[in-house]
C-alpha atoms as an extended CHARMM CRD file, in Angstrom:
* protein
*
       125  EXT
         1         1  MET       CA            278.8760000000       94.9930000000      -42.3000000000  PROA      1               0.0000000000
         2         2  ARG       CA            281.9400000000       96.9950000000      -43.1480000000  PROA      2               0.0000000000
         3         3  PRO       CA            283.6520000000       96.5910000000      -39.7470000000  PROA      3               0.0000000000
         4         4  VAL       CA            283.2050000000       92.7980000000      -39.9920000000  PROA      4               0.0000000000
         5         5  LEU       CA            284.7500000000       92.7800000000      -43.4810000000  PROA      5               0.0000000000
         6         6  HSD       CA            287.6080000000       94.9520000000      -42.2500000000  PROA      6               0.0000000000
         7         7  ILE       CA            288.3160000000       92.5620000000      -39.3550000000  PROA      7               0.0000000000
         8         8  ALA       CA            288.1460000000       89.5070000000      -41.6440000000  PROA      8               0.0000000000
         9         9  LEU       CA            290.5550000000       91.1690000000      -44.0580000000  PROA      9               0.0000000000
        10        10  ARG       CA            293.0050000000       91.9770000000      -41.2440000000  PROA      10              0.0000000000
        11        11  ILE       CA            292.8500000000       88.3680000000      -40.0290000000  PROA      11              0.0000000000
        12        12  ALA       CA            293.4370000000       87.0240000000      -43.5590000000  PROA      12              0.0000000000
        13        13  LEU       CA            296.3910000000       89.3730000000      -44.0790000000  PROA      13              0.0000000000
        14        14  GLY       CA            297.8230000000       88.3720000000      -40.7120000000  PROA      14              0.0000000000
        15        15  ILE       CA            297.6080000000       84.6820000000      -41.5930000000  PROA      15              0.0000000000
        16        16  ALA       CA            299.1500000000       85.3060000000      -45.0410000000  PROA      16              0.0000000000
        17        17  SER       CA            301.9480000000       87.3410000000      -43.4680000000  PROA      17              0.0000000000
        18        18  TRP       CA            302.6590000000       84.6000000000      -40.9390000000  PROA      18              0.0000000000
        19        19  GLY       CA            302.6810000000       81.9720000000      -43.7160000000  PROA      19              0.0000000000
        20        20  PHE       CA            305.0800000000       84.0440000000      -45.8240000000  PROA      20              0.0000000000
        21        21  ARG       CA            307.4640000000       84.4500000000      -42.8720000000  PROA      21              0.0000000000
        22        22  LEU       CA            307.3410000000       80.7140000000      -42.2210000000  PROA      22              0.0000000000
        23        23  LEU       CA            308.1020000000       79.9590000000      -45.8770000000  PROA      23              0.0000000000
        24        24  ALA       CA            310.9790000000       82.4660000000      -45.9230000000  PROA      24              0.0000000000
        25        25  GLY       CA            312.3700000000       80.9060000000      -42.7440000000  PROA      25              0.0000000000
        26        26  LEU       CA            312.2360000000       77.4320000000      -44.2920000000  PROA      26              0.0000000000
        27        27  VAL       CA            314.1070000000       78.6820000000      -47.3730000000  PROA      27              0.0000000000
        28        28  VAL       CA            316.8140000000       80.2180000000      -45.1800000000  PROA      28              0.0000000000
        29        29  LEU       CA            317.0600000000       76.9830000000      -43.1880000000  PROA      29              0.0000000000
        30        30  ALA       CA            317.3380000000       74.9000000000      -46.3750000000  PROA      30              0.0000000000
        31        31  VAL       CA            320.1290000000       77.1440000000      -47.6840000000  PROA      31              0.0000000000
        32        32  ALA       CA            321.9430000000       76.8420000000      -44.3720000000  PROA      32              0.0000000000
        33        33  VAL       CA            321.6650000000       73.0580000000      -44.3540000000  PROA      33              0.0000000000
        34        34  LEU       CA            322.6450000000       72.6050000000      -48.0050000000  PROA      34              0.0000000000
        35        35  PHE       CA            325.3810000000       75.2060000000      -48.3720000000  PROA      35              0.0000000000
        36        36  ILE       CA            326.6760000000       76.3020000000      -44.9830000000  PROA      36              0.0000000000
        37        37  LEU       CA            326.6450000000       73.0870000000      -42.9270000000  PROA      37              0.0000000000
        38        38  PRO       CA            328.8180000000       71.0660000000      -45.3720000000  PROA      38              0.0000000000
        39        39  ASN       CA            331.4050000000       73.8540000000      -45.3260000000  PROA      39              0.0000000000
        40        40  THR       CA            332.0450000000       73.5050000000      -41.6020000000  PROA      40              0.0000000000
        41        41  GLY       CA            334.2100000000       70.8540000000      -39.9480000000  PROA      41              0.0000000000
        42        42  PRO       CA            331.3940000000       69.2500000000      -37.9520000000  PROA      42              0.0000000000
        43        43  GLY       CA            329.0360000000       69.4610000000      -40.9250000000  PROA      43              0.0000000000
        44        44  ALA       CA            331.5270000000       67.7590000000      -43.2370000000  PROA      44              0.0000000000
        45        45  GLN       CA            332.0650000000       64.9900000000      -40.6720000000  PROA      45              0.0000000000
        46        46  LEU       CA            328.3070000000       64.5650000000      -40.3550000000  PROA      46              0.0000000000
        47        47  ILE       CA            327.8730000000       64.2440000000      -44.1130000000  PROA      47              0.0000000000
        48        48  ALA       CA            330.6980000000       61.7000000000      -44.3630000000  PROA      48              0.0000000000
        49        49  ARG       CA            329.1570000000       59.6580000000      -41.5400000000  PROA      49              0.0000000000
        50        50  VAL       CA            325.6280000000       59.8400000000      -42.9870000000  PROA      50              0.0000000000
        51        51  LEU       CA            326.9000000000       58.9060000000      -46.4610000000  PROA      51              0.0000000000
        52        52  THR       CA            328.6620000000       55.8510000000      -45.0490000000  PROA      52              0.0000000000
        53        53  GLN       CA            325.5250000000       54.8090000000      -43.1610000000  PROA      53              0.0000000000
        54        54  ALA       CA            323.1920000000       55.5200000000      -46.0920000000  PROA      54              0.0000000000
        55        55  THR       CA            325.2660000000       53.3350000000      -48.4190000000  PROA      55              0.0000000000
        56        56  GLY       CA            325.5860000000       50.5080000000      -45.9020000000  PROA      56              0.0000000000
        57        57  GLY       CA            329.3220000000       51.1190000000      -45.6220000000  PROA      57              0.0000000000
        58        58  GLN       CA            329.9000000000       50.8780000000      -49.3710000000  PROA      58              0.0000000000
        59        59  VAL       CA            331.1820000000       54.4810000000      -49.6130000000  PROA      59              0.0000000000
        60        60  VAL       CA            333.6420000000       55.7370000000      -46.9990000000  PROA      60              0.0000000000
        61        61  ILE       CA            334.9100000000       59.3270000000      -47.0170000000  PROA      61              0.0000000000
        62        62  GLN       CA            337.6890000000       60.6990000000      -44.8200000000  PROA      62              0.0000000000
        63        63  GLY       CA            338.9320000000       64.2690000000      -44.7590000000  PROA      63              0.0000000000
        64        64  TRP       CA            336.1310000000       66.2040000000      -46.4790000000  PROA      64              0.0000000000
        65        65  SER       CA            337.1500000000       69.8360000000      -47.0500000000  PROA      65              0.0000000000
        66        66  GLY       CA            336.9200000000       72.5110000000      -49.7040000000  PROA      66              0.0000000000
        67        67  ARG       CA            333.8500000000       74.4670000000      -50.6600000000  PROA      67              0.0000000000
        68        68  PHE       CA            330.6010000000       72.5760000000      -51.1620000000  PROA      68              0.0000000000
        69        69  PRO       CA            329.0470000000       72.0880000000      -53.6820000000  PROA      69              0.0000000000
        70        70  ASP       CA            331.3470000000       73.5480000000      -56.3190000000  PROA      70              0.0000000000
        71        71  ALA       CA            334.8700000000       72.7500000000      -55.0630000000  PROA      71              0.0000000000
        72        72  PRO       CA            334.8430000000       69.7730000000      -52.6850000000  PROA      72              0.0000000000
        73        73  ARG       CA            338.0560000000       68.0400000000      -51.6190000000  PROA      73              0.0000000000
        74        74  ILE       CA            338.2850000000       64.5520000000      -50.1660000000  PROA      74              0.0000000000
        75        75  ALA       CA            341.4840000000       63.2630000000      -48.5990000000  PROA      75              0.0000000000
        76        76  HSD       CA            340.5270000000       59.5850000000      -48.9510000000  PROA      76              0.0000000000
        77        77  LEU       CA            337.5630000000       57.8430000000      -50.5570000000  PROA      77              0.0000000000
        78        78  GLU       CA            336.8910000000       54.1190000000      -50.6430000000  PROA      78              0.0000000000
        79        79  ILE       CA            334.1890000000       52.1510000000      -52.3900000000  PROA      79              0.0000000000
        80        80  HSD       CA            333.4150000000       48.7230000000      -50.9410000000  PROA      80              0.0000000000
        81        81  ASP       CA            331.4520000000       45.6570000000      -51.9010000000  PROA      81              0.0000000000
        82        82  GLN       CA            330.8890000000       42.3920000000      -50.0130000000  PROA      82              0.0000000000
        83        83  ALA       CA            334.5920000000       41.4470000000      -50.2960000000  PROA      83              0.0000000000
        84        84  GLY       CA            335.9470000000       44.7960000000      -49.0940000000  PROA      84              0.0000000000
        85        85  ALA       CA            337.4180000000       47.8860000000      -50.7370000000  PROA      85              0.0000000000
        86        86  TRP       CA            337.8200000000       47.6080000000      -54.4810000000  PROA      86              0.0000000000
        87        87  LEU       CA            338.4860000000       51.2930000000      -55.2300000000  PROA      87              0.0000000000
        88        88  ALA       CA            340.5360000000       53.8120000000      -53.2430000000  PROA      88              0.0000000000
        89        89  ILE       CA            341.1460000000       57.4330000000      -54.2100000000  PROA      89              0.0000000000
        90        90  ASP       CA            343.4560000000       59.8610000000      -52.3960000000  PROA      90              0.0000000000
        91        91  ASP       CA            343.4040000000       63.6660000000      -52.5690000000  PROA      91              0.0000000000
        92        92  LEU       CA            340.3150000000       63.8970000000      -54.7340000000  PROA      92              0.0000000000
        93        93  ALA       CA            339.5350000000       67.4040000000      -56.0020000000  PROA      93              0.0000000000
        94        94  LEU       CA            336.5010000000       68.4640000000      -58.0330000000  PROA      94              0.0000000000
        95        95  ASP       CA            335.9570000000       71.9650000000      -59.3830000000  PROA      95              0.0000000000
        96        96  TRP       CA            332.7180000000       72.2560000000      -61.2900000000  PROA      96              0.0000000000
        97        97  SER       CA            329.6380000000       74.3690000000      -61.8890000000  PROA      97              0.0000000000
        98        98  PRO       CA            326.6420000000       72.5140000000      -60.4220000000  PROA      98              0.0000000000
        99        99  LEU       CA            324.2050000000       75.2350000000      -61.5120000000  PROA      99              0.0000000000
       100       100  ARG       CA            325.0000000000       74.3570000000      -65.1380000000  PROA      100             0.0000000000
       101       101  LEU       CA            323.0160000000       71.1550000000      -64.5490000000  PROA      101             0.0000000000
       102       102  LEU       CA            319.8850000000       73.3150000000      -64.6600000000  PROA      102             0.0000000000
       103       103  HSD       CA            320.7870000000       73.9520000000      -68.3200000000  PROA      103             0.0000000000
       104       104  ARG       CA            321.3800000000       70.2170000000      -68.9080000000  PROA      104             0.0000000000
       105       105  GLU       CA            325.1120000000       70.7690000000      -69.0980000000  PROA      105             0.0000000000
       106       106  ALA       CA            327.8640000000       69.3500000000      -66.9080000000  PROA      106             0.0000000000
       107       107  ARG       CA            330.8890000000       71.6080000000      -66.6970000000  PROA      107             0.0000000000
       108       108  ILE       CA            333.8920000000       70.2050000000      -64.8550000000  PROA      108             0.0000000000
       109       109  ASP       CA            336.9250000000       72.4580000000      -64.6640000000  PROA      109             0.0000000000
       110       110  ARG       CA            339.0520000000       70.0840000000      -62.6100000000  PROA      110             0.0000000000
       111       111  LEU       CA            338.8320000000       66.4700000000      -61.5510000000  PROA      111             0.0000000000
       112       112  SER       CA            342.0690000000       65.2290000000      -60.0450000000  PROA      112             0.0000000000
       113       113  ALA       CA            343.5030000000       62.7670000000      -57.5720000000  PROA      113             0.0000000000
       114       114  SER       CA            347.0030000000       62.0050000000      -56.3690000000  PROA      114             0.0000000000
       115       115  ARG       CA            346.2910000000       58.2550000000      -56.3650000000  PROA      115             0.0000000000
       116       116  VAL       CA            343.5850000000       56.0300000000      -57.7670000000  PROA      116             0.0000000000
       117       117  ALA       CA            343.8990000000       52.3500000000      -56.8750000000  PROA      117             0.0000000000
       118       118  VAL       CA            341.5860000000       49.7520000000      -58.3570000000  PROA      118             0.0000000000
       119       119  ALA       CA            342.2920000000       46.5990000000      -56.3550000000  PROA      119             0.0000000000
       120       120  ARG       CA            339.9440000000       44.4230000000      -58.4120000000  PROA      120             0.0000000000
       121       121  LEU       CA            336.6760000000       44.5100000000      -60.2580000000  PROA      121             0.0000000000
       122       122  PRO       CA            333.6680000000       44.9800000000      -57.9760000000  PROA      122             0.0000000000
       123       123  GLN       CA            331.5540000000       41.9710000000      -57.1750000000  PROA      123             0.0000000000
       124       124  SER       CA            327.9200000000       42.2130000000      -58.2100000000  PROA      124             0.0000000000
       125       125  SER       CA            325.3160000000       41.5450000000      -55.5720000000  PROA      125             0.0000000000
């Protein structure tokens, strides 16, 4: 009986080891997608494009740069409704501590823009 138990234990440890490696790989992949991809040119363009598509064209971002998530920069941001753009912001900069949200605290060190233009009030849908 002992050799059978030994083999079963080795199989169980092998499966657990494989599962742990898979989980660790998924964590590394998630970190890469959330923190590395947005900090590359193609990744920033992808996020801007996906954001525009996800909002049905209501939010348009051009010129994403800076360090995501704590110091993003946006060259031009527009918010649209059915009648077109009602808000435009140029040279948007945000410096903040997103991890503070885990402590139920929002800490913003800098929120600035070179131009904020509100063309009109937004239309409700």
